[in-house]
Amino acid sequence: MTYRLLQVDDDPVILFLHNKLFSKYTNSKIEQFKNGRLALDYILIDNGPDISYLLLLDINMPVMNGWEFMDEICNHGLENSTSVIILTSSADCTDLDKSKSFANIVHFIQKPLTKEKIEKLPLLMEYLALQD
Amino acid sequence: MGIQNKYYGWRWGEEDPIFKNLGYIQNVLGYIDPADKSFTSNNFKELFYPGDFDLLQKSWKKYKKGTDHAFEMSYRFKHKDGSWRWIKESGLANVFNTSNNPIGGIGTIQEVTDKKKKYTQLKSILKNVSIIILRLRQDSNNQITVDHISKEALKYWNIPCETLLKDEGYLRNLAHKDDLVGIRSALSNSFAKMEFFECRWRVVSKEGNINWCQGVGTPLKDKDGTCFLDIVITDITKEKLYTEQLKVSEEKYHSLFQHSPQPSWVYDLETLAFLNVNSAAISKYGYSKDEFMGMTLADIRPECELENLEIQVQKTRENYLNFFDGYFKHINKQGEILTVHLYSSPITYNGQKCRQIIAIDISEKMKYLKFIENQNKSLKRIGWMQSHELRAPLVRLMGLINLLTDQDSIGKEERHYINTEIINSANEMDIMTKNIAQIINDAQLKEKMNDVQIIAG
C-alpha cells in the first residue's frame, strides 16, 4: 500500500513555509500543485488500487478552486482513496459549512500551518512518517 | 247576486218600508219558486240575523222622528241554503208638507253581500298591516275634518283614536306637535292646488313611543262639490332608521375617505374616469379636484405603463369583486414618476360599479431600500475581502514570522527570501486595507447624497 501526501496551493510563500515545516518530519519532498486541475490530472494518472492520498487543499485558487476539485474527485469516484485536509486563510463560516458536505474532508484548518497544528493531526503525522 | 236594485216609495205614516219589499227579499233569500209557501210576511222576521230586526226598527223610528232627510241601513237574513245575506236600504224624503216636514220618500233596496264580504276581507287585511287609510274632507269653509279612518291599523300604531273622528283637532292625535305645522301646510297646499299630497311626520303612541310615518294621497272633488283626500299612511320608522344609519355610515366613510392621509380615489370601471378624489390625492398628484374630474386613470400613468393599465383594467372588469394590490408607476402633474403600492377594491358609487383605490407612494421607501441594498452589498464585499483577500497576506506574515523564530533551520538565502516576502505581504495588506477604506468612504458618500436628495424632495 502506498500513501501519498499532496499539497495544493497557489501561494509559493505558503508552499515554502510548509516545506520548511514538513522537513522536520520527513526527508522526502512533498508533491506540490498550483491549482486543483494540476492535482486532479496527477491523481487521475497515478491512482491505483494500492494508493491512498492525503491532500492539503487550499480553497481559493485559479483555474480550479478547492471546491471544484472536490466535485471532480466525487465525479471520478475517488472519494474512498482520497482524504482531504482543507487548509485555508478564509475565515468565512460558509466554507466550513460546505466542507461538511464532503465525507472525505477530514479536517478544516485555518492557515498558517504550524508545528503545533501538525502534531494535533495524527493522520497527517502518519502520512509524513510514511513518505520516507 | 244577480238581483237588481228595487226602487220604491212610501208615506210617512206608513209602517216600516221593509214590508213593501218582501218580494225582493224573498228572491234574494232563494225562495224563487211561486209554489214555495214557506216564506211569508209573518215568518220572514225569524230569518233576520239575531238583533238586526230590532236595530232596523229602532233606526227607522229614529229617522222618522229626526230632521235628517236621508237614511241608510244594512241588515242580514238567512238564505234558504243557510248562509247569511246582507241587504242595504237607503232612502231620501222627497215630499214635504207646508211646514216643510217630510211626508213621503223614495228609496232603494239592494243585496250587498258581496260588497260586505269584500269590506270584511279588507278590514281583516287592514288589521294585519300597519297602513292607515284616512279620508279627510274639506268643507266650503275650508275646514278639514276626518271622514273615515281605518281603525284596525290604529291598534298597530297604538295611538289614541277614540275621539279621532269627532275631534276637529284630529291631527293632534296623529302627529307629533312639532310636525303639525308642516302637515297642515302640506294639506292646505294639496287641497288648494288639488295636487298630490306627500308628507312625513312623527306619530306618538300612547306609551310615548315615536314612530315615523309617511302619508300620500291625491285630492278629489266629490259629487257635492267638496274635496276629499284619501291618505295612505305607512310606518317608515325602520326605513328612516336605516336611512339615518346609512347617512351616518356615508358621512363616516366620506370623512375617512376625505381625511385619509393616503391618496385615494373612486373611478368608473367602464370609462376609467375619476368620480371622486380625496385631498391627499390632490396634494400628491398636483391636480385640482375639478381637473381630476375631467381626467381618466391613463392621465396619471406614464406612457410606458398604459399597456399594463389596459391589461389590469380588463382583468378587473372580468372579475369586478376582486380585491388586489400591486406596484405601479404613476406620474404627477409636474411629470415626476412615482412608485406606488396600490390597493384596489370594488365599490358601488351612485349606483355604478366602481373601484376604490388607495395609492401609497413608496418612491422614498424604494430609495431607502436601494440604499440599504447597496450598503449590504458593500458590507458583504468588505466581509469577503477581509475573510479571503486580507487574510492571505496576514497568514503569510504569521507563517514567515513563526519561521524566523526557528533560526537554526534558516539559511542565508532563505532569510533574504523571508524578509522580502514579509515586506511584500505587509505592502499587500496595506493596499487591501486602503481598498476596504475606499469602499466604506464610497458608501458614506452615497448615504450623504441620498440624504440631500431626500431633504430636497
XYZ file of C-alpha atoms in Angstrom:
589
model
C 0.000 0.000 0.000
C 1.303 3.438 -0.952
C 0.400 6.641 0.915
C 0.901 9.893 -0.902
C 0.788 13.350 0.703
C -0.027 16.160 -1.780
C -0.169 19.931 -1.309
C -2.469 22.025 -3.499
C -1.963 25.802 -3.095
C -1.246 28.669 -5.467
C 0.741 30.702 -2.928
C 4.508 29.980 -3.256
C 5.249 31.540 0.143
C 2.807 29.156 1.811
C 4.333 26.213 -0.045
C 7.792 27.359 1.054
C 6.616 27.607 4.676
C 5.018 24.145 4.525
C 8.154 22.613 3.099
C 10.165 24.133 5.915
C 7.698 22.697 8.463
C 7.444 19.244 6.877
C 11.233 18.946 6.642
C 11.191 18.435 10.406
C 9.164 15.215 9.962
C 10.358 13.761 6.653
C 13.315 13.892 4.342
C 11.123 13.405 1.272
C 9.872 16.352 -0.716
C 6.079 16.656 -0.592
C 4.425 16.948 -4.016
C 3.048 20.454 -4.707
C 0.408 21.634 -7.198
C -0.513 25.234 -8.003
C -4.198 24.534 -8.555
C -6.841 21.818 -8.385
C -6.618 20.993 -12.086
C -2.939 20.020 -11.881
C -3.536 17.938 -8.745
C -6.511 16.172 -10.329
C -4.593 15.367 -13.511
C -1.814 13.853 -11.395
C -4.197 11.673 -9.356
C -6.113 10.503 -12.429
C -2.891 9.158 -13.944
C -1.278 8.000 -10.712
C -4.146 6.372 -8.827
C -4.454 2.646 -8.395
C -5.979 0.107 -6.009
C -2.994 0.241 -3.672
C -2.624 4.012 -3.446
C -4.202 6.325 -0.854
C -3.870 10.086 -0.928
C -3.947 12.789 1.762
C -4.360 16.252 0.295
C -3.663 19.600 1.958
C -6.092 21.621 -0.105
C -6.441 25.382 -0.369
C -9.847 26.794 -1.426
C -9.173 29.974 -3.391
C -7.016 29.099 -6.364
C -7.006 29.997 -10.045
C -8.041 27.515 -12.837
C -9.768 25.066 -10.482
C -10.511 26.047 -6.891
C -10.729 23.685 -3.941
C -14.491 23.098 -4.184
C -14.353 22.402 -7.945
C -11.543 19.959 -7.260
C -13.673 18.192 -4.606
C -16.564 17.895 -7.057
C -14.253 16.345 -9.669
C -12.916 13.830 -7.130
C -16.522 12.762 -6.480
C -17.305 12.677 -10.206
C -14.379 10.301 -10.748
C -15.390 8.105 -7.815
C -12.148 8.813 -5.969
C -13.676 9.671 -2.554
C -12.575 6.407 -0.983
C -8.946 6.702 -1.983
C -8.582 10.384 -1.024
C -8.681 12.098 2.371
C -8.623 15.873 2.414
C -7.490 18.483 4.942
C -8.773 21.895 3.937
C -6.059 24.423 4.641
C -7.292 27.940 4.039
C -6.757 31.527 5.026
C -10.524 32.082 4.808
C -12.444 32.983 7.971
C -15.729 32.539 6.126
C -18.011 30.128 8.022
C -19.853 29.219 4.790
C -16.640 27.457 3.690
C -16.612 25.445 6.920
C -20.291 24.507 6.403
C -19.588 23.467 2.819
C -16.679 21.278 3.888
C -19.118 19.203 5.968
C -20.943 18.124 2.821
C -17.917 16.075 1.646
C -17.403 12.821 3.539
C -13.696 12.614 2.640
C -12.840 16.061 4.123
C -11.387 15.042 7.472
C -10.189 18.413 8.814
C -10.753 22.118 8.202
C -7.645 24.076 9.307
C -7.005 27.799 9.145
C -3.622 28.941 7.890
C -0.908 29.437 8.845
C 0.070 25.822 9.462
C 2.303 25.466 12.494
C 4.226 22.715 14.196
C 1.566 22.608 16.928
C -1.245 22.202 14.414
C 0.593 19.446 12.534
C 1.171 17.463 15.671
C -2.500 17.615 16.549
C -3.372 15.867 13.266
C -2.441 12.143 13.648
C -3.437 11.325 10.082
C -1.047 13.965 8.705
C 1.675 12.743 11.059
C 1.152 9.183 9.804
C 1.400 10.238 6.165
C 4.523 12.322 6.877
C 6.108 9.297 8.501
C 5.206 7.089 5.552
C 6.733 9.430 2.951
C 10.287 8.200 3.596
C -126.233 38.159 -6.669
C -127.953 38.791 -9.960
C -130.980 40.537 -8.460
C -131.310 44.179 -9.442
C -131.972 47.051 -7.066
C -135.593 47.782 -6.372
C -136.886 51.335 -6.161
C -139.890 52.133 -4.076
C -141.795 54.999 -2.393
C -143.567 55.312 0.950
C -145.685 57.658 3.003
C -144.505 58.923 6.332
C -147.445 57.476 8.250
C -146.893 54.003 6.893
C -145.187 51.184 8.662
C -141.536 50.293 8.091
C -140.969 50.337 4.294
C -139.246 46.953 4.531
C -142.696 45.394 4.363
C -143.047 46.895 0.900
C -140.077 44.850 -0.261
C -140.926 41.332 0.831
C -140.977 40.036 -2.748
C -137.445 41.359 -3.297
C -136.164 39.845 -0.050
C -137.920 36.540 -0.890
C -135.944 36.406 -4.160
C -132.649 37.335 -2.502
C -133.116 34.569 0.066
C -133.717 31.890 -2.581
C -137.483 31.382 -2.250
C -137.914 31.682 -6.020
C -140.460 29.004 -6.763
C -144.007 30.569 -6.636
C -145.270 27.248 -5.251
C -142.913 27.620 -2.264
C -145.139 28.940 0.525
C -142.538 28.708 3.259
C -141.696 32.455 3.035
C -144.476 34.607 4.489
C -144.805 38.106 5.857
C -145.283 36.602 9.293
C -142.233 34.344 9.428
C -139.705 36.413 7.486
C -138.780 38.307 10.694
C -137.433 34.996 12.013
C -134.957 34.966 9.154
C -133.255 38.155 10.451
C -129.808 37.829 11.949
C -130.311 37.946 15.741
C -130.787 41.570 16.801
C -130.785 43.020 13.271
C -134.615 43.398 13.100
C -134.741 45.395 16.349
C -131.840 47.507 15.147
C -133.661 48.200 11.903
C -136.873 49.187 13.725
C -135.015 51.491 16.069
C -133.119 53.144 13.219
C -136.298 53.675 11.217
C -138.164 55.217 14.199
C -135.204 57.431 14.930
C -135.117 58.547 11.330
C -138.828 59.327 11.273
C -138.514 61.496 14.397
C -135.359 63.235 13.262
C -134.731 66.029 10.833
C -132.288 64.148 8.638
C -133.928 63.611 5.257
C -131.745 60.699 4.201
C -131.257 57.269 5.700
C -129.092 54.216 5.098
C -129.063 50.904 6.958
C -127.908 47.338 6.390
C -129.104 44.071 7.922
C -128.710 40.338 7.482
C -131.080 37.494 6.533
C -130.659 33.777 6.497
C -130.718 32.370 2.933
C -132.609 29.187 2.150
C -129.201 27.471 1.855
C -128.313 28.551 5.429
C -125.821 31.334 4.525
C -126.205 34.960 5.644
C -127.100 37.652 3.109
C -126.648 41.399 3.551
C -129.365 43.757 2.383
C -128.990 47.531 2.343
C -131.813 50.033 2.386
C -131.279 53.670 1.656
C -133.744 56.462 1.034
C -134.460 60.134 0.867
C -137.558 62.229 1.771
C -138.951 63.865 -1.343
C -142.475 65.044 -0.376
C -142.909 67.719 2.251
C -145.945 69.421 3.864
C -146.433 73.184 4.137
C -144.351 73.189 7.352
C -141.588 71.582 5.326
C -141.817 68.282 7.226
C -141.299 65.115 5.185
C -144.445 63.185 4.377
C -143.185 60.902 1.607
C -139.969 59.433 0.374
C -138.304 57.214 -2.164
C -135.659 54.553 -1.605
C -133.770 51.557 -2.913
C -133.189 48.139 -1.545
C -130.296 46.058 -2.712
C -128.321 42.990 -1.781
C -124.763 43.966 -0.721
C -123.466 40.565 0.454
C -120.520 40.653 -1.972
C -119.632 44.221 -1.054
C -119.813 43.395 2.653
C -117.641 40.307 2.139
C -115.040 42.363 0.347
C -115.228 45.055 3.002
C -114.797 42.449 5.742
C -111.839 40.995 3.890
C -110.349 44.459 3.541
C -110.876 45.118 7.249
C -109.223 41.823 8.038
C -106.277 42.731 5.822
C -106.045 46.165 7.394
C -105.982 44.542 10.836
C -102.737 42.809 9.932
C -100.953 45.693 8.293
C -99.768 48.940 9.618
C -101.287 51.032 6.832
C -103.796 53.651 7.984
C -106.311 54.867 5.459
C -107.549 58.302 6.352
C -110.183 60.209 4.378
C -110.136 63.937 5.011
C -112.791 66.265 3.685
C -112.593 69.967 3.175
C -115.911 71.778 3.519
C -116.941 75.045 1.865
C -115.275 76.985 4.726
C -112.025 75.183 4.006
C -112.345 73.296 7.304
C -110.757 69.887 7.140
C -112.452 67.055 9.017
C -111.976 63.305 9.235
C -114.487 61.366 7.142
C -113.070 57.955 7.742
C -110.111 56.266 9.333
C -109.215 52.582 9.275
C -109.285 51.982 12.997
C -107.865 48.476 12.692
C -104.443 49.768 11.846
C -104.537 52.297 14.649
C -104.149 49.381 17.060
C -100.814 48.671 15.406
C -99.764 52.242 15.970
C -101.321 52.328 19.444
C -102.433 55.931 19.129
C -105.397 57.432 21.000
C -108.052 57.281 18.295
C -111.341 57.092 20.244
C -112.248 60.687 19.615
C -110.427 60.976 16.361
C -113.441 61.161 14.097
C -115.255 63.716 16.236
C -112.241 65.691 17.229
C -111.544 68.518 14.875
C -108.029 68.610 16.150
C -107.568 65.022 14.871
C -104.071 65.834 13.782
C -103.004 66.200 17.392
C -103.696 62.511 17.803
C -101.954 61.609 14.622
C -98.826 63.677 14.748
C -96.102 64.972 16.994
C -96.785 68.587 17.974
C -93.611 69.788 16.290
C -94.749 68.321 12.970
C -98.285 69.776 12.964
C -97.373 72.980 11.154
C -95.698 71.012 8.372
C -98.655 68.651 7.905
C -101.245 71.479 7.956
C -99.265 73.389 5.410
C -98.917 70.332 3.133
C -102.649 69.583 3.458
C -103.833 73.116 2.694
C -101.448 73.268 -0.229
C -102.693 69.955 -1.589
C -106.378 70.961 -1.271
C -105.763 74.459 -2.619
C -103.887 73.299 -5.713
C -105.547 69.870 -5.934
C -102.052 68.422 -6.020
C -100.576 65.186 -4.769
C -100.104 65.167 -1.008
C -96.922 63.754 0.469
C -95.651 64.359 3.937
C -93.530 62.635 6.591
C -94.117 63.142 10.266
C -93.797 61.540 13.683
C -96.587 59.687 15.463
C -96.580 59.468 19.253
C -98.035 56.277 20.708
C -99.963 56.094 23.992
C -96.739 54.995 25.681
C -94.955 57.984 24.235
C -93.002 55.990 21.625
C -92.247 57.865 18.477
C -92.752 56.248 15.077
C -92.105 57.859 11.740
C -94.804 57.699 9.094
C -95.385 58.812 5.578
C -98.754 59.901 4.199
C -99.540 60.093 0.493
C -102.733 60.758 -1.448
C -104.399 62.701 -4.235
C -107.273 65.144 -3.517
C -110.500 64.541 -5.470
C -113.716 66.505 -5.912
C -116.857 64.787 -4.612
C -120.293 64.959 -6.296
C -121.434 67.621 -3.821
C -118.518 69.864 -4.751
C -116.495 69.263 -1.568
C -112.966 67.929 -1.811
C -111.712 64.836 -0.123
C -108.313 63.318 0.228
C -107.666 59.642 0.875
C -104.312 59.456 2.595
C -102.439 56.182 2.902
C -100.242 56.360 5.967
C -97.404 53.871 6.298
C -94.875 53.212 9.022
C -91.422 54.267 7.818
C -89.665 54.118 11.191
C -87.355 51.306 10.098
C -86.731 52.899 6.741
C -85.994 56.196 8.499
C -83.692 54.406 10.926
C -81.859 52.642 8.107
C -81.649 55.889 6.161
C -80.222 57.632 9.212
C -77.763 54.779 9.778
C -76.842 54.856 6.121
C -76.371 58.605 6.286
C -74.128 58.296 9.352
C -72.226 55.480 7.661
C -71.867 57.504 4.466
C -70.686 60.527 6.428
C -68.206 58.344 8.276
C -66.998 56.826 5.022
C -66.804 60.241 3.388
C -64.841 61.604 6.306
C -62.476 58.606 6.298
C -62.083 58.929 2.551
C -61.539 62.696 2.540
C -59.233 62.845 5.535
C -57.221 59.741 4.814
C -53.532 60.640 4.684
C -53.164 58.220 1.770
C -54.184 59.352 -1.725
C -57.472 57.693 -2.624
C -59.981 57.917 -5.458
C -63.018 56.262 -6.969
C -63.120 55.594 -10.696
C -65.665 54.298 -13.184
C -64.629 50.841 -14.302
C -66.049 51.360 -17.803
C -64.782 54.825 -18.698
C -61.858 54.879 -16.208
C -62.949 58.428 -15.328
C -62.271 59.758 -11.834
C -65.523 60.118 -9.884
C -64.103 61.314 -6.581
C -60.647 62.066 -5.197
C -59.547 62.901 -1.678
C -57.395 65.797 -0.570
C -54.281 63.607 -0.176
C -54.543 62.628 -3.877
C -54.955 66.280 -4.868
C -51.870 67.183 -2.880
C -49.773 64.230 -4.112
C -50.613 64.459 -7.811
C -50.865 68.259 -8.056
C -54.192 68.349 -9.928
C -57.214 70.234 -8.549
C -60.415 68.279 -7.894
C -62.028 69.844 -10.983
C -59.050 68.800 -13.093
C -59.261 65.260 -11.733
C -62.972 65.120 -12.567
C -62.100 65.676 -16.230
C -59.334 63.044 -16.246
C -59.064 59.260 -16.526
C -56.644 56.776 -14.980
C -54.489 56.981 -18.104
C -53.662 60.613 -17.263
C -51.728 59.632 -14.147
C -49.772 56.834 -15.827
C -46.535 57.294 -17.736
C -46.841 56.242 -21.373
C -44.833 53.072 -20.860
C -47.431 51.905 -18.314
C -50.545 52.367 -20.468
C -50.470 48.815 -21.820
C -50.174 47.423 -18.278
C -53.082 49.611 -17.230
C -55.272 48.229 -20.017
C -54.394 44.627 -19.064
C -55.113 45.234 -15.376
C -58.401 47.025 -16.054
C -59.537 44.204 -18.334
C -58.811 41.674 -15.586
C -60.790 43.751 -13.091
C -63.743 44.091 -15.467
C -63.816 40.301 -15.795
C -63.806 39.890 -12.012
C -65.369 43.031 -10.603
C -65.453 41.812 -6.982
C -61.753 41.074 -6.988
C -59.532 42.786 -4.382
C -55.937 43.214 -5.401
C -52.787 45.161 -4.673
C -49.665 45.738 -6.706
C -46.822 48.065 -7.560
C -47.278 50.593 -10.347
C -45.640 53.658 -11.811
C -47.687 56.870 -11.720
C -46.915 60.340 -12.979
C -47.923 63.589 -11.272
C -48.753 66.966 -12.813
C -45.091 68.024 -12.555
C -44.095 64.968 -14.608
C -42.410 63.202 -11.704
C -42.616 59.426 -11.749
C -43.938 57.925 -8.530
C -43.684 54.313 -7.493
C -46.953 53.438 -5.760
C -48.257 50.452 -3.847
C -51.854 50.387 -4.998
C -54.830 48.704 -3.280
C -57.962 48.269 -5.387
C -61.393 47.235 -4.118
C -64.937 47.166 -5.568
C -67.380 49.877 -4.550
C -70.879 50.883 -5.663
C -70.817 54.623 -6.138
C -74.015 56.463 -7.076
C -75.402 53.130 -8.243
C -72.486 52.457 -10.601
C -69.989 49.608 -10.398
C -66.787 51.390 -9.498
C -63.438 50.734 -7.901
C -61.854 52.490 -4.970
C -58.112 52.922 -4.987
C -55.664 53.686 -2.220
C -52.265 54.584 -3.655
C -49.330 54.700 -1.261
C -46.309 56.499 -2.641
C -43.342 54.276 -1.913
C -40.822 56.201 -4.031
C -38.891 57.329 -0.919
C -39.149 53.872 0.601
C -37.733 52.398 -2.611
C -34.814 54.875 -2.459
C -34.088 53.804 1.099
C -34.417 50.173 0.122
C -31.983 50.605 -2.743
C -29.611 52.458 -0.459
C -29.774 49.700 2.167
C -29.306 47.065 -0.539
C -26.183 48.893 -1.767
C -24.919 49.196 1.775
C -25.455 45.475 2.288
C -23.555 44.777 -0.925
C -20.660 46.908 0.343
C -20.703 45.154 3.698
C -20.694 41.755 2.011
C -17.808 42.817 -0.194
C -15.822 44.106 2.783
C -16.592 40.897 4.650
C -15.409 38.792 1.752
C -12.254 40.886 1.313
C -11.418 40.601 4.998
C -12.084 36.908 5.079
C -10.247 35.983 1.865
C -8.035 38.693 0.444
C -6.802 40.426 3.615
C -6.190 37.194 5.458
C -3.992 35.802 2.671
C -1.034 38.194 3.259
C -1.765 38.118 7.001
C -1.419 34.327 7.289
C 1.658 34.551 5.127
C 3.126 37.113 7.528
C 2.242 34.977 10.546
C 3.857 31.913 8.944
C 7.010 33.824 7.974
C 7.393 35.367 11.434
C 6.929 31.931 13.021
C 9.696 30.639 10.811
C 12.017 33.457 11.863
C 11.839 32.234 15.462
C 13.446 28.988 14.337
C 16.842 30.491 13.486
C 18.658 27.148 13.098
C 16.596 25.915 10.183
C 17.055 29.022 8.052
C 19.862 29.523 5.593
C 21.165 32.882 4.373
C 19.258 32.819 1.099
C 16.091 31.737 2.846
C 16.414 34.591 5.337
C 16.591 37.009 2.436
C 13.528 35.393 0.856
C 11.637 35.569 4.151
C 12.487 39.274 4.623
C 11.388 40.096 1.088
C 8.110 38.217 1.487
C 7.432 39.879 4.848
C 7.730 43.263 3.139
C 5.615 42.108 0.148
C 2.896 40.746 2.428
C 2.879 43.924 4.524
C 2.534 46.038 1.364
C -0.253 43.785 0.115
C -2.079 44.227 3.423
C -1.621 47.980 3.198
C -3.233 48.030 -0.248
C -6.077 45.800 0.967
C -6.885 47.958 3.976
C -6.868 51.057 1.768
C -9.268 49.339 -0.635
C -11.590 48.486 2.228
C -11.400 52.072 3.498
C -12.321 53.268 -0.010
C -15.414 51.073 -0.124
C -16.535 52.426 3.274
C -15.911 56.009 2.092
C -17.912 55.421 -1.107
C -20.874 54.020 0.893
C -20.826 57.012 3.255
C -20.738 59.409 0.309
C -23.771 57.698 -1.257
C -25.584 57.943 2.078
C -24.902 61.684 2.242
C -26.106 62.179 -1.350
C -29.239 60.229 -0.579
C -29.872 62.412 2.488
C -29.519 65.522 0.354
C -31.964 64.117 -2.217
C -34.485 63.229 0.467
C -34.266 66.721 2.012
C -34.559 68.297 -1.461
C -37.543 66.048 -2.286
